Short mmCIF file of C-alpha atoms in Angstrom, two decimals:
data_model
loop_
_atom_site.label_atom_id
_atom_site.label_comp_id
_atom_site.label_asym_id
_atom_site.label_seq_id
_atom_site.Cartn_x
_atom_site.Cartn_y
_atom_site.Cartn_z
CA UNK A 1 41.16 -13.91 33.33
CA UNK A 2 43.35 -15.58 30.52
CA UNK A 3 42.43 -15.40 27.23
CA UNK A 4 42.28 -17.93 24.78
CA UNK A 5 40.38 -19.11 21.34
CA UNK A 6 36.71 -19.72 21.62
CA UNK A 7 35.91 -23.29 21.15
CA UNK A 8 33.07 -22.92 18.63
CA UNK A 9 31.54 -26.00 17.88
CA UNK A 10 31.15 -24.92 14.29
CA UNK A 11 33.15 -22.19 12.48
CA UNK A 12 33.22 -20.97 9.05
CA UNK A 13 36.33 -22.73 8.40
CA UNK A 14 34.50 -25.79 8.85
CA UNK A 15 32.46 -25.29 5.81
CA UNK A 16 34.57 -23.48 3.32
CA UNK A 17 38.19 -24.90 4.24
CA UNK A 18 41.38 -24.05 3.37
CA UNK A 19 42.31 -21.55 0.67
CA UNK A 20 39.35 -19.11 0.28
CA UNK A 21 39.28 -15.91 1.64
CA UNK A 22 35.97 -14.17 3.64
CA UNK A 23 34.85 -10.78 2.33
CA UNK A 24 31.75 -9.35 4.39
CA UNK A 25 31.48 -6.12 3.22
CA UNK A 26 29.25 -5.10 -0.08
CA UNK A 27 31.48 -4.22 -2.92
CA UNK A 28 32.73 -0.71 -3.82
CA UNK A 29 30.43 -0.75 -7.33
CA UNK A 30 27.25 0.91 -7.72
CA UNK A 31 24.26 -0.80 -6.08
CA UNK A 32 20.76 1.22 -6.87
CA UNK A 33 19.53 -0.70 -3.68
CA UNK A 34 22.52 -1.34 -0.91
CA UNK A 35 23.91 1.71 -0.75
CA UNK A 36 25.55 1.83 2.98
CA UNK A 37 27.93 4.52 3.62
CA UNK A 38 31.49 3.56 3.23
CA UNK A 39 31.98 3.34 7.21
CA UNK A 40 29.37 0.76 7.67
CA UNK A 41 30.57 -0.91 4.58
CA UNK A 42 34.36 -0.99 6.53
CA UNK A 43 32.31 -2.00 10.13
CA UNK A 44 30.73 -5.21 7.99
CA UNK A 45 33.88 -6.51 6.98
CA UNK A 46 34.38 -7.69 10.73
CA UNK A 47 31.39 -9.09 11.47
CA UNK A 48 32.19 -12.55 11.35
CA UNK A 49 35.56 -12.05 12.15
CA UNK A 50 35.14 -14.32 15.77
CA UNK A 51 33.30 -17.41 14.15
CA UNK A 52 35.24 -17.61 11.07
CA UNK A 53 38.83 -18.88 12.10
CA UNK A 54 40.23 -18.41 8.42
CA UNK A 55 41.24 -15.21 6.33
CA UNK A 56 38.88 -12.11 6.54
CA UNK A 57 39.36 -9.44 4.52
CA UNK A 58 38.93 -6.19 7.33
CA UNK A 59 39.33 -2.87 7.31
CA UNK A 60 42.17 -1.66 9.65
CA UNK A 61 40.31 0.36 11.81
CA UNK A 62 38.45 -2.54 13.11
CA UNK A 63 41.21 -4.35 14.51
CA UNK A 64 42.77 -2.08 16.56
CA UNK A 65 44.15 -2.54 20.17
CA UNK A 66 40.36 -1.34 21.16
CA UNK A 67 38.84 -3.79 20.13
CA UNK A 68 41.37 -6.20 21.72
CA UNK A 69 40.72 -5.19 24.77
CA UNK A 70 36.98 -5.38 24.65
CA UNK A 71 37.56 -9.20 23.97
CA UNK A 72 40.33 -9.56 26.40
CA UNK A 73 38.19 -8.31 29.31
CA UNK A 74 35.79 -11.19 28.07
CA UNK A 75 38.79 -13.84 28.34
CA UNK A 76 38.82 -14.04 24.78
CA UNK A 77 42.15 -13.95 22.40
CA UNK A 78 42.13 -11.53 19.38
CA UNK A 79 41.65 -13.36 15.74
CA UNK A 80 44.46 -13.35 13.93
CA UNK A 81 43.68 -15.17 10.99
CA UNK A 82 42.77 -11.49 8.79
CA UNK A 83 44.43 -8.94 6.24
CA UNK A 84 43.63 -5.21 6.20
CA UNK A 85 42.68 -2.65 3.57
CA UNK A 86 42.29 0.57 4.14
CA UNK A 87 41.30 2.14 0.17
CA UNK A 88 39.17 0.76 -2.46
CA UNK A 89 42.40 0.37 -4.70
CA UNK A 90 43.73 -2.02 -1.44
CA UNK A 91 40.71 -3.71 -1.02
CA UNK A 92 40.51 -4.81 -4.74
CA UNK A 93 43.74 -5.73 -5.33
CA UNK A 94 44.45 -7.81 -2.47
CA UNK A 95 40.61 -9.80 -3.61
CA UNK A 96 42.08 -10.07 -7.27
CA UNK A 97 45.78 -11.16 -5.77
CA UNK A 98 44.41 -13.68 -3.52
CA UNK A 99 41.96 -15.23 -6.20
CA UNK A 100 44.75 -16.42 -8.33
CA UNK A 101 45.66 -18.93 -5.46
CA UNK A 102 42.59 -20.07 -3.90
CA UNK A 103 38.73 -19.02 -3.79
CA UNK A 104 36.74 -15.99 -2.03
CA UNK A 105 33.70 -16.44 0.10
CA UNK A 106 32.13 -13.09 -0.88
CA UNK A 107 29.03 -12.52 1.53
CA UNK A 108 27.68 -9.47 -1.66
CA UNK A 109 28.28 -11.08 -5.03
CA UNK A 110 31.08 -8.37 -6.83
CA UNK A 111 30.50 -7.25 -10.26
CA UNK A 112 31.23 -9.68 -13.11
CA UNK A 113 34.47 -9.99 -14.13
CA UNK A 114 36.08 -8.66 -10.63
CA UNK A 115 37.00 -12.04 -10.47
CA UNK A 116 36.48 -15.25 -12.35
CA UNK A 117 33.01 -16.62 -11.86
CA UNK A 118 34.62 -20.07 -10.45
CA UNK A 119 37.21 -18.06 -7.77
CA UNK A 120 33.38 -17.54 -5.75
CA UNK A 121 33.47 -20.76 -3.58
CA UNK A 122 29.89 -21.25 -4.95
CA UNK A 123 30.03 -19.99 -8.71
CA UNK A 124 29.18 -16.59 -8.94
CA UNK A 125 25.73 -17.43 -11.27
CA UNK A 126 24.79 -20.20 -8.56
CA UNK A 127 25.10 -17.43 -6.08
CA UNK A 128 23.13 -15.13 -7.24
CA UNK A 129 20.57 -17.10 -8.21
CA UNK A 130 20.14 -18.35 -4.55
CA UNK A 131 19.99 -14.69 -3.54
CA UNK A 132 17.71 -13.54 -6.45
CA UNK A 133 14.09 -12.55 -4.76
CA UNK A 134 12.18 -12.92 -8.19
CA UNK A 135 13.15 -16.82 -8.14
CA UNK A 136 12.57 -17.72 -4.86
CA UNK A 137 9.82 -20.29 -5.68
CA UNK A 138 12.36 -22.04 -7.46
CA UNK A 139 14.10 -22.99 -3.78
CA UNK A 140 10.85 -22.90 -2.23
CA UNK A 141 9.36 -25.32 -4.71
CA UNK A 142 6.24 -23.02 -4.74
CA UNK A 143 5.35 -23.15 -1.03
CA UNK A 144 5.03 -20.66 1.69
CA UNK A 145 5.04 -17.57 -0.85
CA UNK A 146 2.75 -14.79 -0.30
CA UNK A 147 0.72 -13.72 -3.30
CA UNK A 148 3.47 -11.62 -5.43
CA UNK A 149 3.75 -10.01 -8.70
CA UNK A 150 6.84 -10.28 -10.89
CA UNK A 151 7.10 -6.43 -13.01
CA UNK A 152 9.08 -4.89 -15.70
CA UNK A 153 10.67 -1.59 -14.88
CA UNK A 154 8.56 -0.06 -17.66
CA UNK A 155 5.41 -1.24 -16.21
CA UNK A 156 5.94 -0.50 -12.80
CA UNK A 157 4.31 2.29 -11.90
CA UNK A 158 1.51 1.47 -13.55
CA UNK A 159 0.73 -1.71 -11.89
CA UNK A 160 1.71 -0.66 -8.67
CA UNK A 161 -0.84 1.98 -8.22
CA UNK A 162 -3.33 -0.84 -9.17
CA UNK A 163 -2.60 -2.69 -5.83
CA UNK A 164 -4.48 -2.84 -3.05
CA UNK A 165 -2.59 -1.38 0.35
CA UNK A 166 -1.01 -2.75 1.82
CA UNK A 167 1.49 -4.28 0.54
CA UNK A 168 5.80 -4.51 0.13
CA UNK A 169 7.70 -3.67 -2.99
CA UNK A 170 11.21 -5.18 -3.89
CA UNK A 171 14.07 -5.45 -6.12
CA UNK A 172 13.50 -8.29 -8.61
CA UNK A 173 16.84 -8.65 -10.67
CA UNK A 174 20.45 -9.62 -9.01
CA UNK A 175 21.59 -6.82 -7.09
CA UNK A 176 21.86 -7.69 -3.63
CA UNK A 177 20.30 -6.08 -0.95
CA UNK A 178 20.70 -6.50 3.00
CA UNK A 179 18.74 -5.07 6.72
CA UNK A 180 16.03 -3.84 4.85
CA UNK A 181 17.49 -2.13 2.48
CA UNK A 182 15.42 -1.91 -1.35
CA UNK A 183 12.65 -2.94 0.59
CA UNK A 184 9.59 -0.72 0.61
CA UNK A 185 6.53 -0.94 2.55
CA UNK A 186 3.70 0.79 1.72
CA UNK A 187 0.90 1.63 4.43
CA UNK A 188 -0.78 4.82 2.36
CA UNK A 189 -1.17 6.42 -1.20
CA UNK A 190 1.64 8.48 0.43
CA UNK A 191 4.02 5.43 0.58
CA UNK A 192 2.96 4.01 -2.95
CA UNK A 193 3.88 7.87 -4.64
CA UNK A 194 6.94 7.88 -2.74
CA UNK A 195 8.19 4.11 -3.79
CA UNK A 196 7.39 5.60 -7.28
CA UNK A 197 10.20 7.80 -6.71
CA UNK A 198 12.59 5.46 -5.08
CA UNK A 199 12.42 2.87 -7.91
CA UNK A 200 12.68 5.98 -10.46
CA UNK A 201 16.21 6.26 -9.27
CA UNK A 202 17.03 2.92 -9.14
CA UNK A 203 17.65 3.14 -13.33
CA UNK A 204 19.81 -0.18 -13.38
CA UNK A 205 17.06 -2.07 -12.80
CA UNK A 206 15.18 -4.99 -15.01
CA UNK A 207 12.39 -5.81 -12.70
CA UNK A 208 10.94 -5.43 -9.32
CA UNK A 209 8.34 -7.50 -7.44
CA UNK A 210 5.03 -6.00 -5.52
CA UNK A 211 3.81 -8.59 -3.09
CA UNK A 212 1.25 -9.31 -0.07
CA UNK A 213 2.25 -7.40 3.19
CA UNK A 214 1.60 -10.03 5.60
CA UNK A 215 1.36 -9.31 9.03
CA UNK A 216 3.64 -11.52 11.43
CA UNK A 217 2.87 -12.59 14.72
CA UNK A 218 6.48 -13.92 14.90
CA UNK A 219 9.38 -13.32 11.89
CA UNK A 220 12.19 -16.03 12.40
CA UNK A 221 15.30 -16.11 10.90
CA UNK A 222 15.71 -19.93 10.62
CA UNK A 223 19.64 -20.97 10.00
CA UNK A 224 21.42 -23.93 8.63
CA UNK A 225 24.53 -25.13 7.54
CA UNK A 226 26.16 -27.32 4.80
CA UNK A 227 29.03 -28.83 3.89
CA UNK A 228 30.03 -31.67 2.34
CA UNK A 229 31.69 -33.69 5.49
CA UNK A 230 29.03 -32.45 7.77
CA UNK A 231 25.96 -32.50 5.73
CA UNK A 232 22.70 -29.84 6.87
CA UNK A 233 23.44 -28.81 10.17
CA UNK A 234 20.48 -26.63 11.68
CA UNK A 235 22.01 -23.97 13.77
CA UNK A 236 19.01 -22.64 15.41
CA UNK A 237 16.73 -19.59 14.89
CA UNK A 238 16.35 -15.99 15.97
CA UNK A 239 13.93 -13.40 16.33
CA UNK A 240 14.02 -10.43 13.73
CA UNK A 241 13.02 -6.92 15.15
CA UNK A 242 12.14 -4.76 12.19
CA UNK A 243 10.56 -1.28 12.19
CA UNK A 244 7.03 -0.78 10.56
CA UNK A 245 9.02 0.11 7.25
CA UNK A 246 10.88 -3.19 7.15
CA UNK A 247 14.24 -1.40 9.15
CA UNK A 248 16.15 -4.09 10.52
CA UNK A 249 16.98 -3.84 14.27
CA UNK A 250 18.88 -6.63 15.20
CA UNK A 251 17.53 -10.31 16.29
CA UNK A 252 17.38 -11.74 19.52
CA UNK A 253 16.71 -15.98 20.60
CA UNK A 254 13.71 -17.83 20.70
CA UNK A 255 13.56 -20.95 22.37
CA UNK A 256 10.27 -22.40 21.02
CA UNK A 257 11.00 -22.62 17.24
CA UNK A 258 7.52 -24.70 15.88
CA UNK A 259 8.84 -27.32 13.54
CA UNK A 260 7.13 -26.10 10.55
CA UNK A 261 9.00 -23.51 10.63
CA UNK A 262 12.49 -25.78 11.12
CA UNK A 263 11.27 -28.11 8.38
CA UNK A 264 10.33 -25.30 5.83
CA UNK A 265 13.97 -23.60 6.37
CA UNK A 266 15.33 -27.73 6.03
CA UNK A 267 13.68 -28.05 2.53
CA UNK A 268 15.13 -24.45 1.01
CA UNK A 269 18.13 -25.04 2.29
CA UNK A 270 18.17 -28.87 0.82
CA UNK A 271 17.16 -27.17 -2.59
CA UNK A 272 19.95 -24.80 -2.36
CA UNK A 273 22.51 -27.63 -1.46
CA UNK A 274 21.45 -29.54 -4.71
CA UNK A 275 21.69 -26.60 -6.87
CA UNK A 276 25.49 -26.32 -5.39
CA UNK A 277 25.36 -24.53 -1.97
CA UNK A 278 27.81 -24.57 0.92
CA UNK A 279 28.27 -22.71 3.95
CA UNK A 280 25.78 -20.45 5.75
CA UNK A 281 21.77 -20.07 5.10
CA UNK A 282 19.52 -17.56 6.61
CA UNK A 283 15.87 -17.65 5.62
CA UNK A 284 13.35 -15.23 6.79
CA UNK A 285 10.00 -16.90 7.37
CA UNK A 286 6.90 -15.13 8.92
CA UNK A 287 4.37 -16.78 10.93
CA UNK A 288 0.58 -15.25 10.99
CA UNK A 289 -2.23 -15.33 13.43
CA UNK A 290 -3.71 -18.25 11.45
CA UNK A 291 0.12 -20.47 11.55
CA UNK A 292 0.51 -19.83 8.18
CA UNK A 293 4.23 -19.82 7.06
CA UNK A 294 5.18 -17.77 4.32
CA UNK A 295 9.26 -17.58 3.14
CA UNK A 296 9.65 -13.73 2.14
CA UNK A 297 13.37 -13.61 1.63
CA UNK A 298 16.27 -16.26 1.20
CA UNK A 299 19.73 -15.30 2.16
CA UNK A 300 22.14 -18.06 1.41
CA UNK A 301 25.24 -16.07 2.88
CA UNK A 302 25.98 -15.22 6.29
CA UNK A 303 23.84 -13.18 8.82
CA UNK A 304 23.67 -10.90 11.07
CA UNK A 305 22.77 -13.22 13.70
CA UNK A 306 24.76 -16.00 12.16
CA UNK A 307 27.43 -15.03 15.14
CA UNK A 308 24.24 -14.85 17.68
CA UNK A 309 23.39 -18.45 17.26
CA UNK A 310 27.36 -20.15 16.71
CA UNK A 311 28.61 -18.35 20.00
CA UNK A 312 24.82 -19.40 22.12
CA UNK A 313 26.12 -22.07 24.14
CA UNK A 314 29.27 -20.38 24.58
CA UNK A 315 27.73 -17.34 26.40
CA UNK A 316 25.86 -17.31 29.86
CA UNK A 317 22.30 -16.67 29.96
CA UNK A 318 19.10 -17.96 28.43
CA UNK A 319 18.71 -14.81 26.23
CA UNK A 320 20.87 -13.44 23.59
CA UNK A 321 20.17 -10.01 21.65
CA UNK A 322 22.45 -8.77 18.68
CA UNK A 323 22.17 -5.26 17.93
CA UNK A 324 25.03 -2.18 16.63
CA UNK A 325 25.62 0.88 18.03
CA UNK A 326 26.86 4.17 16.77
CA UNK A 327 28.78 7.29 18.33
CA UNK A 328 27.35 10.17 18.25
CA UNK A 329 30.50 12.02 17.56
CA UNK A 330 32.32 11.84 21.13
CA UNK A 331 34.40 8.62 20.44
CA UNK A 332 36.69 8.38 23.72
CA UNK A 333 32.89 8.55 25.52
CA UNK A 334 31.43 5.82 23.60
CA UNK A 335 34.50 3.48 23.41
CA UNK A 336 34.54 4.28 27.79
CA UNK A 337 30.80 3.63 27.89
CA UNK A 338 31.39 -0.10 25.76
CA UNK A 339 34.13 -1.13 27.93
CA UNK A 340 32.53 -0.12 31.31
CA UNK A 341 29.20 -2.51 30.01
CA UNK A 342 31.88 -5.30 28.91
CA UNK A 343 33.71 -4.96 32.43
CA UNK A 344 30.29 -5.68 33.82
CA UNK A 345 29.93 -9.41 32.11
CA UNK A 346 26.82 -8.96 30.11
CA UNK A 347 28.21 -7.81 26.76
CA UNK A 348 30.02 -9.13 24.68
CA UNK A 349 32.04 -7.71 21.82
CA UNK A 350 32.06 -8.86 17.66
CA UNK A 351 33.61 -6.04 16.00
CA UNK A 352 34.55 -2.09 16.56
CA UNK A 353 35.08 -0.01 14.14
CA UNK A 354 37.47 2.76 15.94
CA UNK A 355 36.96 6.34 14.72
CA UNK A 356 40.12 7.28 16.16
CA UNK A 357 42.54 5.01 14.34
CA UNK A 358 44.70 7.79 12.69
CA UNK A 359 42.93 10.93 14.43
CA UNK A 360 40.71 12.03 16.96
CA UNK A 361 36.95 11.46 15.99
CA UNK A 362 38.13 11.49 12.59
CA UNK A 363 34.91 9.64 11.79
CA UNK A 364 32.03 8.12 14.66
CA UNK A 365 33.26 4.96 15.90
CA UNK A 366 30.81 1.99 15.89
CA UNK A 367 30.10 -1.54 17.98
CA UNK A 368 28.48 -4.77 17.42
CA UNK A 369 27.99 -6.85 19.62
CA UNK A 370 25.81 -9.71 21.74
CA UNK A 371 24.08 -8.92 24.67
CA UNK A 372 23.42 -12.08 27.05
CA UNK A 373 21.97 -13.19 30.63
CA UNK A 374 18.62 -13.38 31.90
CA UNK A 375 15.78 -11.44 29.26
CA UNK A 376 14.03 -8.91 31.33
CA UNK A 377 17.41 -7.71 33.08
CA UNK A 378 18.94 -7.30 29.71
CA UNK A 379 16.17 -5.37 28.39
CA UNK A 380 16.54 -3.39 30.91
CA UNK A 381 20.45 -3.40 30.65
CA UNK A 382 20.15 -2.31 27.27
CA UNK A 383 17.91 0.68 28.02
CA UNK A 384 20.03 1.93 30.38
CA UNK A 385 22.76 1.27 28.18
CA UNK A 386 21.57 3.65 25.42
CA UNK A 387 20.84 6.15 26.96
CA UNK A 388 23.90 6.69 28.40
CA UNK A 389 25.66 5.85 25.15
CA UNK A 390 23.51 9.10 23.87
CA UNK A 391 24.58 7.45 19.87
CA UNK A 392 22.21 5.84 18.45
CA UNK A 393 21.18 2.00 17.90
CA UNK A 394 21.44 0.30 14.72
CA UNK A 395 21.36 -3.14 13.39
CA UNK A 396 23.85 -4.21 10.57
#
């Protein structure tokens, strides 16, 4: 098969233009709640390096000739719109360099003064207000919040143990948080003394926020679009899978979005546009066993099935699941296992982050990717999958 560029309807060139640069990864500074270890941090950065046709900042070990050939079996030609790092010190300086001649698109707001508020393509203090959990019935305008409680640091432990179980604990100030990370469930007294603890580390803190657990009969991640030429675009919505602690797992499609739950994501994402938005939305709204919507988290950045929903039409099959993968250790096994599944049609590669770039499992490889085709023989596909992967599954 021939390879050429994917002909995405929309890319993230589309929105943000010429002249800005696309950082995925969260930033080297200290984060009391997103604090991924620096190899998932480097497998991030490439995320979005197949939908974005424009400069991505990526780490070198995910562009590699591996990962080249994953997306050559699928007829698909390598990006080449990116510049590497491979040190904080490279990473940094080629952000600061590239800020003095056009703008960065950073998906994990950097610490003030990295760069000049107005180098974000949406000013740094717009951004993370958008992102800001404690605010969120500000872009909500009130609606489709559970009941919530806004807490000094100081007070928190106090009024936490005054709750009634169950119920979900978060970070209330702007440090950014991603796949469930900062977010604490808690079931049992157990969980409450143990949140305690957590948020007892978490010193650079002002404020966190103890709301309703509701339970979902379906969590969506409902996505849109903006920019200026092309107005709200709705790009579709996903399924969320997320453990019984609030673990992110990956999404998968849903065909049958209700309109409530389209319309609700239209109106944040209208709010956020007006306050100075553009580019990528992902809002995470639950649906109960009484159709009740309620909007628990706004993430006006990309997501992690942001690439699940551009690349749908493009990929055979009804169904389309999104997960990560990680070697165990044995990285010539897992990269053979990947590219066997690839051969086979059904898989299809976003990034891999190759463990043997300089040495031989100098660190455990990783994979994200789509799977797509018919549901029940890609669950089943999957399965099958895993267990002869013998790594373990992840969702970034």
């Amino acid at each position: 098969m021939s390879t050429n560029k994917l002909h995405i309807p929309l890319t993230m060139h589309d929105l943000y233009g010429d002249n800005v640069l696309y950082s995925s990864r969260p930033s080297y500074g200290f984060n009391p709640w997103l604090q991924p270890e620096e190899h998932q941090s480097n497998l991030l950065s490439a995320r979005e390096l197949i939908i974005a046709n424009m400069p991505v900042i990526v780490h070198k070990a995910t562009v590699t000739e591996k990962i080249q050939k994953l997306l050559e079996i699928k007829g698909v030609r390598m990006p080449e719109q990116f510049v590497t790092y491979e040190t904080r010190s490279e990473y940094e300086n080629i952000i600061k360099a590239y800020a003095k001649q056009g703008k960065i698109f950073f998906q994990y707001a950097h610490e003030k003064g990295f760069v000049h508020d107005d180098d974000y393509v949406v000013r740094r203090d717009i951004f993370l207000n958008l992102n800001n959990k404690s605010i969120i019935e500000k872009w909500t305008n009130g609606a489709y919040l559970p009941k919530r409680e806004i807490v000094k640091y100081t007070d928190f432990e106090q009024r936490v143990r005054e709750w009634t179980l169950p119920f979900v604990v978060k970070p209330g100030d702007e440090h950014p948080t991603a796949g469930g990370y900062g977010v604490m469930l808690c079931y049992t007294d157990e969980d409450v003394e143990q949140t305690v603890r957590r948020v007892h580390e978490a010193t650079d803190t002002d404020q966190l926020i103890i709301e309703q657990f509701i339970e979902p009969v379906k969590n969506y991640c409902v996505q849109f679009a903006y920019s200026e030429a092309r107005g709200i675009t709705f790009l579709g919505a996903s399924i969320q899978n997320v453990e019984k602690y609030g673990k992110y797992r990956g999404n998968t499609t849903d065909r049958n979005i209700p309109e409530a739950v389209i319309e609700a994501g239209r109106k944040i994402m209208q709010n956020g546009v007006d306050a100075g938005y553009v580019g990528i939305a992902g809002f995470d709204i639950l649906v109960d066993k009484d159709d009740q919507l309620f909007a628990i988290d706004l993430n006006f950045r990309q997501n992690g099935s942001s690439a699940l929903l551009l690349l749908d039409n493009l990929l055979e099959g009804e169904y389309k699941k999104f997960l990560a993968y990680y070697s165990n250790g044995d990285n010539q096994q897992f990269y053979e296992t990947i590219l066997e599944e690839v051969k086979h049609g059904n898989l299809f590669p976003l990034a891999y982050y190759d463990g043997d770039y300089k040495s031989e499992n100098a660190f455990p490889s990783r994979f994200i990717c789509i799977w797509h085709g018919d549901e029940a023989m890609i669950e089943q596909k999957s399965k099958d999958f895993e267990e002869r992967l013998t790594g373990e599954v992840h969702a970034e």
